């Protein structure tokens, strides 16, 4: 019996499917995520709020000191999350507008007028399915705020007195089963927006950006990444720091000498990640389109290839390549990728974006080139694409892409099988949306698309929470006074 058949039925709705099925169906993201992880350790795409690092560090320390068992410790953590969420919700004048608190959309379920049912909200499946410790624990360990034990203990860089001074009161409130609006409104200084001037926020700012500690080599990378973001927004305040950062470092002139200048090295790595990410995004979006066809209409891989071919312009590969936007002006990298990304999405533009990625092999050099290529030769990287187009130089784009669809289907199956595991009920489970029944492919649900985040969105949020970035009346992010001081100090 084929494995695909064994995963039919209830297992489809089982544990972990949502997380594991749609996220990396082609596994083309590793080259980018590896660089980003190295340059921005301790910040991930879900760590929106600076003060939540402090909250989690303090919560586990409190649990330890109170001698709570694991269940009770986790409940205490969730109670802290509930209270800070409600404080944010009731805070009348935020120091700065941040994104919503974790779980804030579900908060009204636990409000009766302005009375909050802390106890119910903190239960599993209350404000969240199982709390946000899973989001912040890894990042907190990475920056030394927590240890990697289970349950976590205070880490080597944690400053318990500072955490208590800033947020201790929050855990007094968290001990209540209900809190009324007046209590929550009076706790505005505990809000997510108030970390910048509080002892816990000052501590976090120090370990996250201000001081690169000896024995913590990651610190310097994160620090310089913050500097690059500050420089970007100093030159040009932007309502979209993610895009501003991406385009500032992906394109432009030479970045200095990575061998002698650490900032230049970090910038070179970001250039590699940002450029490579355009190709990653193109693969992901192309796969999503293919999956949509299979979702609407089950068919063979070959028929799917025909559909892709029909959606493309009937031009030759050589013509495709000469028709790409201009890539270089002397030594300056032109924003060709951004130009294609700004056009309406079509399968043709995805293919053009991939061809552009392959052409960049001729434009980049040194460390940037090396990081851009990555270490995995089989991850559909720019070299793989260059080989594909070189080999098919005399072919038409639709014909070449017809074969490509078949390759992608095979790859998606292989990736899914490599993630197979045995469920608690003893059945093999393959986390995939793709099914194959006697060669007829179908897809359940919708694949995720979009680039792998470079995490600058959450970094901007965290730095705003720490008072390093501010937002002007036009909604543009820029360095605060503190941010400008930091620039001078880090530069
Ligand atoms: Zn606030």
Coordinates of C-alpha atoms and ligand atoms in Angstrom, one line a residue:
X1 CA 0.0 0.0 0.0
X2 CA 1.4 3.4 -0.9
X3 CA 2.1 5.7 2.0
X4 CA -0.2 8.3 0.4
X5 CA -3.1 6.0 0.9
X6 CA -2.4 5.3 4.5
X7 CA -2.7 9.0 5.3
X8 CA -6.3 9.2 4.1
X9 CA -9.0 9.8 6.6
X10 CA -9.1 11.3 10.0
X11 CA -5.3 11.7 10.1
X12 CA -5.8 14.6 7.8
X13 CA -7.3 16.6 10.4
X14 CA -4.9 15.4 13.0
X15 CA -2.3 16.9 15.2
X16 CA 0.2 19.2 13.6
X17 CA -1.1 19.2 10.1
X18 CA -1.6 23.0 9.9
X19 CA 1.9 23.7 11.1
X20 CA 3.7 21.1 9.1
X21 CA 1.8 20.7 5.8
X22 CA 1.7 24.0 4.1
X23 CA 4.8 25.7 5.2
X24 CA 7.7 24.4 3.3
X25 CA 6.3 22.1 0.7
X26 CA 9.2 22.4 -1.7
X27 CA 11.9 23.0 0.9
X28 CA 13.5 25.8 -1.0
X29 CA 13.8 28.2 2.0
X30 CA 16.8 26.8 3.9
X31 CA 19.5 28.9 2.2
X32 CA 17.7 32.1 3.2
X33 CA 16.5 31.1 6.7
X34 CA 20.0 29.9 7.6
X35 CA 21.5 33.3 6.8
X36 CA 18.7 35.1 8.6
X37 CA 19.1 32.9 11.7
X38 CA 22.7 33.7 11.8
X39 CA 22.3 37.4 11.4
X40 CA 19.3 38.0 13.6
X41 CA 19.5 35.4 16.4
X42 CA 16.7 35.6 19.0
X43 CA 14.2 37.3 16.7
X44 CA 11.8 35.2 14.7
X45 CA 8.7 36.0 12.6
X46 CA 6.4 35.6 15.5
X47 CA 8.2 37.6 18.3
X48 CA 6.2 40.8 17.8
X49 CA 6.8 42.5 21.2
X50 CA 9.9 43.3 23.1
X51 CA 8.2 43.2 26.4
X52 CA 7.0 39.6 25.9
X53 CA 10.7 38.5 26.1
X54 CA 10.8 40.1 29.5
X55 CA 7.5 38.6 30.5
X56 CA 8.5 35.1 29.7
X57 CA 11.9 35.4 31.3
X58 CA 10.2 36.7 34.5
X59 CA 7.3 34.2 34.4
X60 CA 9.6 31.2 34.4
X61 CA 11.7 32.7 37.1
X62 CA 8.6 33.3 39.3
X63 CA 7.4 29.8 38.7
X64 CA 10.8 28.4 39.8
X65 CA 10.8 30.5 42.9
X66 CA 7.3 29.5 43.8
X67 CA 8.2 25.9 43.3
X68 CA 5.5 25.3 40.8
X69 CA 5.3 22.0 38.9
X70 CA 5.3 22.2 35.1
X71 CA 1.5 22.5 34.6
X72 CA 1.2 25.2 37.2
X73 CA 4.3 27.0 35.8
X74 CA 2.7 27.0 32.3
X75 CA -0.5 28.3 33.7
X76 CA 1.3 31.2 35.4
X77 CA 3.0 32.0 32.1
X78 CA -0.4 32.1 30.4
X79 CA -1.9 34.2 33.2
X80 CA 0.9 36.7 32.6
X81 CA 0.1 36.7 28.9
X82 CA -3.6 37.3 29.5
X83 CA -2.9 40.2 31.8
X84 CA -0.5 42.0 29.5
X85 CA -2.9 41.5 26.6
X86 CA -5.7 43.1 28.6
X87 CA -3.5 45.9 29.9
X88 CA -2.6 46.7 26.3
X89 CA -6.3 46.5 25.3
X90 CA -7.3 48.9 28.1
X91 CA -4.4 51.3 27.8
X92 CA -5.7 54.7 26.9
X93 CA -2.6 56.3 25.6
X94 CA 0.0 54.1 24.1
X95 CA 3.5 55.5 24.1
X96 CA 3.7 54.1 20.6
X97 CA 1.2 52.2 18.5
X98 CA 2.4 48.6 18.3
X99 CA 0.8 45.6 16.6
X100 CA -1.9 43.9 18.7
X101 CA -1.0 41.9 21.7
X102 CA -0.8 38.1 21.2
X103 CA -4.3 36.7 21.5
X104 CA -5.9 40.2 21.6
X105 CA -8.5 39.2 19.0
X106 CA -9.9 36.6 21.5
X107 CA -9.9 38.8 24.5
X108 CA -13.5 40.0 24.2
X109 CA -14.7 36.4 24.8
X110 CA -13.4 36.8 28.4
X111 CA -14.7 40.2 29.1
X112 CA -18.0 40.8 30.8
X113 CA -18.3 44.6 30.4
X114 CA -14.8 45.6 31.4
X115 CA -14.4 42.7 33.8
X116 CA -11.8 40.2 32.7
X117 CA -12.1 36.5 33.6
X118 CA -8.3 35.9 33.9
X119 CA -8.8 32.3 35.0
X120 CA -10.8 31.2 32.0
X121 CA -8.7 33.2 29.6
X122 CA -5.5 31.5 30.9
X123 CA -6.8 28.0 30.4
X124 CA -5.7 25.9 27.4
X125 CA -7.9 26.9 24.5
X126 CA -8.7 30.3 26.2
X127 CA -6.9 33.3 24.9
X128 CA -4.7 30.9 22.8
X129 CA -4.6 27.2 22.2
X130 CA -1.6 26.6 24.5
X131 CA -0.1 30.0 25.3
X132 CA 2.8 31.8 23.6
X133 CA 5.7 30.3 25.6
X134 CA 6.5 28.2 22.5
X135 CA 7.0 31.4 20.6
X136 CA 9.3 33.2 23.0
X137 CA 11.1 30.4 24.8
X138 CA 13.5 29.6 21.9
X139 CA 14.4 33.3 21.3
X140 CA 14.8 33.9 25.0
X141 CA 17.2 30.9 25.2
X142 CA 19.0 32.2 22.2
X143 CA 19.7 35.6 23.8
X144 CA 20.6 34.2 27.2
X145 CA 17.4 35.3 29.0
X146 CA 16.3 31.7 29.7
X147 CA 18.2 28.4 30.1
X148 CA 17.4 25.5 27.7
X149 CA 16.3 23.3 30.6
X150 CA 12.7 21.9 30.9
X151 CA 11.1 23.8 32.4
X152 CA 13.3 26.8 31.5
X153 CA 15.2 28.6 34.2
X154 CA 16.7 32.1 34.2
X155 CA 19.4 32.3 31.6
X156 CA 23.0 33.5 32.1
X157 CA 22.2 37.1 30.9
X158 CA 18.9 37.5 32.8
X159 CA 18.7 40.3 35.3
X160 CA 16.0 39.3 37.8
X161 CA 15.9 42.5 39.8
X162 CA 15.4 44.5 36.6
X163 CA 12.7 42.2 35.4
X164 CA 11.0 42.4 38.8
X165 CA 11.3 46.2 38.9
X166 CA 9.7 46.5 35.5
X167 CA 7.1 43.8 35.4
X168 CA 6.8 42.3 38.9
X169 CA 3.4 43.9 39.4
X170 CA 2.1 42.1 36.4
X171 CA 2.4 38.8 38.2
X172 CA 0.6 40.2 41.2
X173 CA -2.3 41.0 39.0
X174 CA -2.0 37.6 37.3
X175 CA -2.7 36.0 40.6
X176 CA -6.3 37.3 40.5
X177 CA -9.1 35.2 38.9
X178 CA -10.8 38.3 37.7
X179 CA -9.7 41.9 37.2
X180 CA -11.9 44.9 36.5
X181 CA -11.3 47.7 34.0
X182 CA -10.1 50.1 36.6
X183 CA -7.4 47.7 37.8
X184 CA -6.3 47.2 34.2
X185 CA -6.4 50.8 33.3
X186 CA -4.3 51.7 36.3
X187 CA -1.7 49.2 35.1
X188 CA -0.9 51.2 32.0
X189 CA 2.8 51.3 32.9
X190 CA 2.9 47.5 32.4
X191 CA 1.7 47.8 28.8
X192 CA 3.6 46.4 25.9
X193 CA 4.3 50.0 24.8
X194 CA 6.0 51.1 28.0
X195 CA 9.0 48.8 28.0
X196 CA 11.3 51.5 26.6
X197 CA 11.5 53.5 29.9
X198 CA 11.1 50.6 32.3
X199 CA 13.8 48.6 34.0
X200 CA 13.0 45.4 32.1
X201 CA 13.0 47.1 28.8
X202 CA 16.4 48.8 29.5
X203 CA 17.8 45.4 30.3
X204 CA 16.4 43.8 27.2
X205 CA 17.7 46.7 25.0
X206 CA 21.1 46.2 26.5
X207 CA 21.4 42.5 25.8
X208 CA 19.5 42.6 22.5
X209 CA 21.2 45.5 20.8
X210 CA 23.4 47.7 22.9
X211 CA 26.1 45.4 24.3
X212 CA 27.7 42.6 22.3
X213 CA 28.9 40.3 25.1
X214 CA 32.1 38.3 24.9
X215 CA 31.3 34.7 24.5
X216 CA 28.1 35.6 22.6
X217 CA 29.3 35.9 19.0
X218 CA 25.7 36.1 17.7
X219 CA 25.3 39.4 19.5
X220 CA 27.5 41.3 17.1
X221 CA 25.6 40.1 14.1
X222 CA 22.3 41.1 15.6
X223 CA 23.7 44.4 16.7
X224 CA 25.0 45.2 13.2
X225 CA 21.7 44.1 11.7
X226 CA 20.0 46.6 13.9
X227 CA 22.5 49.2 12.8
X228 CA 21.7 48.4 9.1
X229 CA 18.0 48.8 9.8
X230 CA 18.6 52.1 11.7
X231 CA 20.8 53.4 8.8
X232 CA 18.1 52.4 6.3
X233 CA 15.4 54.3 8.2
X234 CA 17.7 57.2 9.1
X235 CA 18.3 57.8 5.3
X236 CA 14.7 57.3 4.5
X237 CA 11.9 57.0 7.1
X238 CA 9.4 54.4 5.8
X239 CA 5.9 53.1 6.7
X240 CA 7.2 49.7 5.4
X241 CA 10.5 49.0 7.1
X242 CA 10.5 45.4 5.7
X243 CA 10.6 46.6 2.2
X244 CA 12.9 49.6 2.9
X245 CA 15.4 47.2 4.5
X246 CA 15.1 44.6 1.8
X247 CA 15.6 47.0 -1.1
X248 CA 18.3 49.0 0.6
X249 CA 20.5 46.0 1.1
X250 CA 19.6 43.8 -1.8
X251 CA 20.5 46.5 -4.4
X252 CA 23.0 49.3 -4.7
X253 CA 26.7 49.7 -4.9
X254 CA 29.5 47.7 -3.3
X255 CA 29.3 47.3 0.4
X256 CA 32.9 47.6 1.5
X257 CA 35.4 44.8 2.3
X258 CA 33.8 42.0 4.3
X259 CA 37.3 40.6 5.1
X260 CA 38.2 43.7 7.2
X261 CA 34.9 45.2 8.1
X262 CA 32.3 43.3 10.1
X263 CA 29.5 45.7 9.1
X264 CA 30.3 45.1 5.4
X265 CA 30.2 41.3 6.1
X266 CA 26.8 41.5 7.7
X267 CA 25.6 43.7 4.9
X268 CA 26.9 41.3 2.3
X269 CA 25.1 38.5 3.9
X270 CA 21.8 40.4 4.0
X271 CA 22.3 41.2 0.3
X272 CA 22.6 37.5 -0.4
X273 CA 19.6 36.6 1.7
X274 CA 17.4 39.4 0.2
X275 CA 18.3 38.6 -3.4
X276 CA 17.9 34.8 -2.9
X277 CA 14.6 35.4 -1.2
X278 CA 13.1 36.7 -4.4
X279 CA 13.8 33.3 -6.0
X280 CA 12.4 31.5 -3.0
X281 CA 9.3 33.6 -3.2
X282 CA 8.9 32.8 -6.9
X283 CA 9.2 29.0 -6.2
X284 CA 6.7 29.2 -3.4
X285 CA 4.2 31.2 -5.4
X286 CA 4.6 29.0 -8.4
X287 CA 4.0 25.9 -6.3
X288 CA 1.0 27.5 -4.8
X289 CA -0.4 28.2 -8.2
X290 CA 0.2 24.6 -9.3
X291 CA -1.4 23.3 -6.1
X292 CA -4.5 25.5 -6.8
X293 CA -4.9 23.8 -10.2
X294 CA -4.8 20.4 -8.4
X295 CA -7.2 21.6 -5.8
X296 CA -9.7 22.7 -8.4
X297 CA -9.2 19.7 -10.6
X298 CA -7.3 16.5 -9.8
X299 CA -5.0 15.5 -12.7
X300 CA -1.8 13.8 -13.6
X301 CA 1.6 15.5 -13.2
X302 CA 1.8 15.7 -17.0
X303 CA -1.6 17.4 -17.4
X304 CA -0.5 19.8 -14.7
X305 CA 2.6 20.5 -16.8
X306 CA 0.3 21.2 -19.8
X307 CA -1.7 23.7 -17.7
X308 CA 1.5 25.5 -16.6
X309 CA 2.7 25.6 -20.2
X310 CA -0.6 27.0 -21.4
X311 CA -0.4 29.8 -18.9
X312 CA 3.0 31.0 -20.2
X313 CA 4.1 33.3 -23.1
X314 CA 5.1 31.3 -26.1
X315 CA 8.6 32.6 -26.3
X316 CA 12.1 30.9 -26.4
X317 CA 14.3 30.6 -23.4
X318 CA 16.9 32.9 -25.0
X319 CA 14.2 35.6 -25.5
X320 CA 13.1 35.2 -21.9
X321 CA 16.6 35.9 -20.7
X322 CA 17.4 38.9 -22.9
X323 CA 14.0 40.3 -22.0
X324 CA 14.8 40.5 -18.3
X325 CA 15.1 44.0 -16.7
X326 CA 18.6 45.5 -16.6
X327 CA 20.5 44.0 -13.7
X328 CA 23.6 46.1 -13.3
X329 CA 24.8 49.7 -13.9
X330 CA 28.6 49.4 -13.6
X331 CA 29.1 48.0 -10.1
X332 CA 25.6 49.0 -8.9
X333 CA 23.0 46.2 -8.6
X334 CA 19.8 47.5 -10.1
X335 CA 16.4 46.6 -8.5
X336 CA 15.4 44.2 -11.3
X337 CA 13.9 41.7 -8.8
X338 CA 11.8 44.4 -7.2
X339 CA 10.6 45.5 -10.6
X340 CA 9.3 42.0 -11.4
X341 CA 7.9 41.6 -7.9
X342 CA 5.9 44.8 -8.3
X343 CA 4.2 43.6 -11.5
X344 CA 1.0 41.6 -11.2
X345 CA 1.8 38.0 -10.3
X346 CA 1.7 35.6 -13.2
X347 CA 3.3 32.3 -13.8
X348 CA 5.4 34.0 -16.4
X349 CA 6.7 36.5 -14.0
X350 CA 7.6 33.7 -11.5
X351 CA 9.6 32.1 -14.3
X352 CA 11.2 35.4 -15.1
X353 CA 12.1 36.0 -11.4
X354 CA 13.8 32.5 -11.3
X355 CA 15.7 33.3 -14.5
X356 CA 16.8 36.6 -12.9
X357 CA 18.1 34.8 -9.8
X358 CA 20.2 32.5 -12.0
X359 CA 21.5 35.5 -13.9
X360 CA 22.7 37.0 -10.7
X361 CA 25.4 34.4 -10.5
X362 CA 27.2 36.6 -13.0
X363 CA 26.7 39.8 -10.9
X364 CA 27.7 38.8 -7.4
X365 CA 31.0 37.9 -6.0
X366 CA 32.9 36.9 -2.9
X367 CA 31.0 36.2 0.3
X368 CA 27.8 37.5 -1.2
X369 CA 27.9 35.1 -4.1
X370 CA 28.8 32.2 -1.8
X371 CA 25.9 32.9 0.6
X372 CA 23.6 33.5 -2.3
X373 CA 24.3 30.1 -3.7
X374 CA 24.1 28.4 -0.3
X375 CA 25.4 24.9 0.5
X376 CA 22.7 22.7 -0.8
X377 CA 23.0 21.9 -4.5
X378 CA 19.6 20.3 -4.6
X379 CA 17.4 23.0 -3.2
X380 CA 16.4 24.5 -6.6
X381 CA 18.9 27.3 -6.0
X382 CA 20.2 29.7 -8.7
X383 CA 22.8 27.2 -9.9
X384 CA 20.1 24.6 -10.4
X385 CA 18.0 27.1 -12.3
X386 CA 21.0 28.2 -14.4
X387 CA 21.7 24.6 -15.4
X388 CA 18.0 24.2 -16.3
X389 CA 18.0 27.2 -18.6
X390 CA 21.5 26.5 -20.0
X391 CA 20.4 23.0 -20.9
X392 CA 17.2 24.3 -22.4
X393 CA 18.6 27.3 -24.2
X394 CA 17.1 26.3 -27.5
X395 CA 13.8 25.4 -26.1
X396 CA 10.6 27.3 -25.7
X397 CA 9.6 28.4 -22.2
X398 CA 6.3 26.5 -22.1
X399 CA 8.0 23.2 -23.1
X400 CA 10.7 23.6 -20.5
X401 CA 8.2 24.6 -17.8
X402 CA 6.0 21.6 -18.6
X403 CA 8.9 19.4 -17.5
X404 CA 9.5 21.6 -14.6
X405 CA 6.0 21.0 -13.2
X406 CA 6.7 17.3 -13.1
X407 CA 10.0 17.9 -11.3
X408 CA 8.2 20.0 -8.7
X409 CA 5.5 17.4 -8.1
X410 CA 8.2 14.8 -7.5
X411 CA 10.1 17.1 -5.2
X412 CA 7.0 18.0 -3.2
X413 CA 6.3 14.3 -2.7
X414 CA 9.9 13.6 -1.7
X415 CA 9.9 16.5 0.8
X416 CA 6.7 15.3 2.3
X417 CA 7.9 11.7 2.7
X418 CA 11.0 12.9 4.3
X419 CA 8.8 14.5 7.0
X420 CA 6.8 11.4 7.6
X421 CA 6.4 10.4 11.2
X422 CA 4.5 7.8 13.2
X423 CA 1.5 9.3 15.0
X424 CA 0.6 8.5 18.6
X425 CA -2.0 6.0 17.3
X426 CA 0.8 4.2 15.4
X427 CA -0.1 5.3 11.9
X428 CA 2.4 6.7 9.5
X429 CA 1.6 10.3 8.8
X430 CA 2.8 12.3 5.9
X431 CA 2.4 16.1 6.5
X432 CA 1.4 17.2 3.0
X433 CA -1.6 18.6 1.2
X434 CA -0.7 16.7 -1.9
X435 CA -2.3 13.3 -2.6
X436 CA -1.5 10.9 -5.3
X437 CA -4.0 8.2 -6.1
X438 CA -2.8 6.0 -9.0
X439 CA -1.1 9.0 -10.6
X440 CA -4.0 11.4 -10.2
X441 CA -2.8 14.2 -8.0
X442 CA -5.0 16.3 -5.9
X443 CA -4.4 19.0 -3.2
X444 CA -6.2 19.5 0.0
X445 CA -6.5 23.1 1.1
X446 CA -4.2 25.9 0.0
X447 CA -0.5 26.1 0.1
X448 CA 1.2 29.0 1.8
X449 CA 3.0 31.5 -0.4
X450 CA 5.0 34.6 0.0
X451 CA 8.7 34.9 0.7
X452 CA 10.3 33.6 3.8
X453 CA 10.3 36.6 6.1
X454 CA 13.6 38.2 6.6
X455 CA 12.3 39.0 10.1
X456 CA 12.8 42.7 9.8
X457 CA 9.1 43.2 10.4
X458 CA 9.3 41.7 13.9
X459 CA 12.7 43.3 14.5
X460 CA 11.1 46.7 13.7
X461 CA 8.3 46.0 16.2
X462 CA 10.7 44.9 18.9
X463 CA 12.9 48.0 18.3
X464 CA 9.9 50.2 18.4
X465 CA 8.8 48.5 21.7
X466 CA 12.3 49.2 23.1
X467 CA 12.2 52.9 22.1
X468 CA 14.9 52.6 19.5
X469 CA 12.6 53.2 16.6
X470 CA 9.7 55.6 16.6
X471 CA 6.7 56.2 14.2
X472 CA 5.9 59.7 12.9
X473 CA 2.5 61.2 12.3
X474 CA 2.6 59.8 8.7
X475 CA 3.1 56.3 10.0
X476 CA 6.7 56.1 9.0
X477 CA 9.3 54.3 11.1
X478 CA 12.5 56.1 11.9
X479 CA 15.2 56.0 14.6
X480 CA 14.2 57.8 17.8
X481 CA 16.7 60.0 19.6
X482 CA 17.8 56.9 21.4
X483 CA 18.1 55.1 18.1
X484 CA 20.3 57.9 16.7
X485 CA 22.6 57.6 19.8
X486 CA 22.7 53.9 19.2
X487 CA 23.7 54.4 15.6
X488 CA 26.6 56.5 16.7
X489 CA 27.6 54.0 19.3
X490 CA 27.3 50.9 17.0
X491 CA 28.7 52.5 13.8
Ligands
LIG1 ZN1 0.2 50.9 25.8

